[in-house]
Coordinates of C-alpha atoms in Angstrom, one line a residue:
M22 CA -214.4 -74.7 -87.7
L23 CA -212.2 -75.2 -90.7
N24 CA -215.0 -74.8 -93.5
Q25 CA -216.4 -71.8 -91.9
F26 CA -213.0 -70.5 -91.8
E27 CA -212.4 -70.9 -95.4
T28 CA -216.0 -69.9 -96.5
G29 CA -215.3 -66.0 -94.0
K30 CA -218.4 -67.6 -91.9
Y31 CA -216.1 -68.1 -89.3
F32 CA -215.3 -64.6 -87.3
G33 CA -219.7 -64.1 -88.0
P34 CA -221.1 -61.0 -88.9
I35 CA -219.0 -57.6 -89.0
T36 CA -220.8 -54.6 -88.7
T37 CA -218.2 -52.3 -88.9
P38 CA -214.7 -53.5 -89.6
D39 CA -211.9 -51.4 -88.3
A40 CA -210.3 -49.8 -90.9
T41 CA -206.9 -49.8 -89.7
P42 CA -206.6 -52.9 -87.8
D43 CA -204.6 -52.6 -84.4
S44 CA -201.9 -55.8 -83.5
Y45 CA -201.8 -57.3 -79.9
T46 CA -199.9 -60.0 -78.1
A47 CA -201.1 -62.0 -75.3
S48 CA -197.7 -64.0 -73.4
F49 CA -198.3 -66.3 -70.9
T50 CA -196.2 -69.3 -68.4
G51 CA -197.9 -71.5 -65.8
T52 CA -198.6 -75.1 -65.7
A53 CA -200.7 -77.6 -68.0
T54 CA -202.5 -80.1 -66.2
S55 CA -203.3 -83.7 -68.2
L56 CA -206.7 -84.2 -68.4
D57 CA -206.5 -88.1 -68.0
D58 CA -204.2 -87.9 -65.0
E59 CA -204.2 -84.5 -62.7
S60 CA -200.5 -86.0 -61.4
I61 CA -199.0 -85.4 -64.7
V62 CA -198.4 -81.5 -64.7
S63 CA -195.8 -79.6 -66.9
S64 CA -194.8 -76.4 -67.7
V65 CA -196.7 -74.0 -70.4
D66 CA -195.7 -71.1 -72.2
G67 CA -197.3 -69.5 -74.8
D68 CA -197.7 -66.2 -77.2
I69 CA -200.7 -65.6 -79.1
Y70 CA -200.9 -62.8 -81.8
L71 CA -204.0 -61.1 -82.7
E72 CA -205.2 -58.0 -85.0
S73 CA -208.5 -56.6 -84.3
I74 CA -211.4 -56.8 -86.8
T75 CA -213.9 -55.0 -85.2
T76 CA -213.6 -52.4 -81.9
G77 CA -216.1 -50.8 -80.5
S78 CA -217.7 -50.0 -77.1
H79 CA -219.4 -52.8 -77.0
T80 CA -218.1 -55.2 -79.2
F81 CA -214.1 -56.1 -79.7
K82 CA -213.5 -59.1 -82.2
L83 CA -210.2 -59.9 -82.9
R84 CA -208.3 -62.7 -85.6
V85 CA -205.7 -64.9 -84.0
T86 CA -202.9 -64.2 -86.9
G87 CA -200.2 -66.7 -85.2
G88 CA -198.7 -67.8 -82.3
D89 CA -197.4 -70.7 -80.3
I90 CA -197.6 -73.1 -77.2
L91 CA -195.2 -75.3 -75.3
I92 CA -196.2 -77.6 -73.1
G93 CA -193.3 -79.6 -71.5
D94 CA -191.8 -80.7 -74.7
A95 CA -194.7 -80.9 -77.2
F96 CA -195.0 -77.6 -79.1
Y97 CA -198.4 -76.4 -80.8
D98 CA -199.0 -74.1 -83.4
F99 CA -202.1 -71.5 -83.8
V100 CA -203.4 -72.3 -87.1
F101 CA -206.2 -70.4 -87.0
G102 CA -208.1 -68.8 -84.5
K103 CA -210.3 -66.1 -82.9
A104 CA -211.0 -63.9 -80.0
R105 CA -213.6 -61.8 -78.6
L106 CA -213.8 -59.7 -75.1
A107 CA -216.5 -59.4 -72.5
S108 CA -216.8 -56.8 -70.0
S109 CA -218.6 -56.6 -66.9
D110 CA -218.0 -55.6 -63.3
G111 CA -214.7 -53.7 -64.0
T112 CA -212.9 -56.8 -65.4
T113 CA -212.8 -58.4 -68.7
S114 CA -212.6 -61.6 -70.0
V115 CA -210.6 -62.4 -73.5
I116 CA -212.2 -65.9 -74.6
V117 CA -210.1 -67.5 -77.5
L118 CA -211.3 -70.6 -79.6
G119 CA -208.6 -71.7 -82.8
Q120 CA -207.5 -74.7 -84.2
I121 CA -203.9 -75.9 -83.5
M122 CA -201.4 -78.3 -84.8
D123 CA -198.7 -80.1 -82.8
D124 CA -195.3 -81.1 -84.0
Q125 CA -196.6 -84.7 -85.4
G126 CA -199.3 -82.6 -87.7
D127 CA -202.3 -83.5 -85.5
V128 CA -205.2 -80.8 -85.6
S129 CA -207.1 -80.0 -82.9
T130 CA -208.8 -77.6 -80.7
I131 CA -208.1 -74.6 -78.3
R132 CA -210.4 -72.7 -76.0
L133 CA -208.5 -69.8 -73.5
T134 CA -210.4 -67.7 -70.7
M135 CA -208.1 -64.9 -70.1
N136 CA -209.4 -62.7 -67.0
T137 CA -207.9 -59.4 -66.1
I138 CA -209.2 -57.2 -63.3
T139 CA -208.4 -54.2 -65.2
P140 CA -211.0 -53.4 -68.2
I141 CA -209.0 -53.6 -71.8
T142 CA -209.9 -50.3 -73.9
N143 CA -208.8 -48.9 -77.2
D144 CA -206.1 -47.4 -75.0
L145 CA -203.1 -50.3 -74.2
S146 CA -200.5 -48.0 -73.8
E147 CA -199.5 -50.3 -71.3
P148 CA -199.8 -54.2 -71.2
I149 CA -202.6 -55.9 -68.8
S150 CA -201.9 -58.6 -66.7
F151 CA -204.4 -61.8 -67.0
T152 CA -204.8 -65.1 -65.6
V153 CA -205.6 -67.9 -67.5
D154 CA -208.9 -69.5 -66.1
S155 CA -207.8 -73.1 -65.8
S156 CA -211.9 -74.4 -65.8
R157 CA -212.6 -73.0 -68.9
S158 CA -208.9 -73.1 -70.7
K159 CA -208.7 -76.8 -72.5
I160 CA -206.2 -77.4 -75.5
A161 CA -206.1 -80.4 -77.3
K162 CA -208.4 -82.3 -75.3
Q163 CA -205.6 -83.4 -73.3
W164 CA -204.4 -80.0 -71.2
S165 CA -206.3 -77.4 -68.7
L166 CA -203.9 -74.5 -68.0
D167 CA -203.5 -72.3 -65.4
A168 CA -201.1 -69.3 -66.1
T169 CA -200.5 -65.6 -65.8
G170 CA -199.4 -63.4 -68.6
D171 CA -199.8 -59.7 -70.4
F172 CA -202.1 -58.7 -72.7
G173 CA -201.1 -55.5 -75.1
L174 CA -200.2 -53.4 -78.3
V175 CA -197.3 -55.0 -80.2

């Protein structure tokens, strides 16, 4: 992924980039469960900062510009990432993929799927609530996340 990021291929084809990108934040709290031992559960708090790449009626791509996640006393910092929105049947899923670094300098992958009951549109005058889909949200090949939060304009 780092090679794709450095060569500009990471975000895929951008046919109509936003002239003036909008900035968003996704903040969440909940629990993280160990993938190795389900009896190990820790609190999780996270903030992800995003910027629109392209916004259209059928396409909404975002770039992760930063963020951090705290699981128990383990800190993870976003190195880079991307997100896309997929809407169907009145709901929206925000899928975030990226590289994170822990406090030991180890880099690993994160995948979060955030589901809303309210479609996300360009008009985000109020934050939209979401739930993190624990079956499709993994961090550092160590944790699954179960959380709730808000997505909105900065």
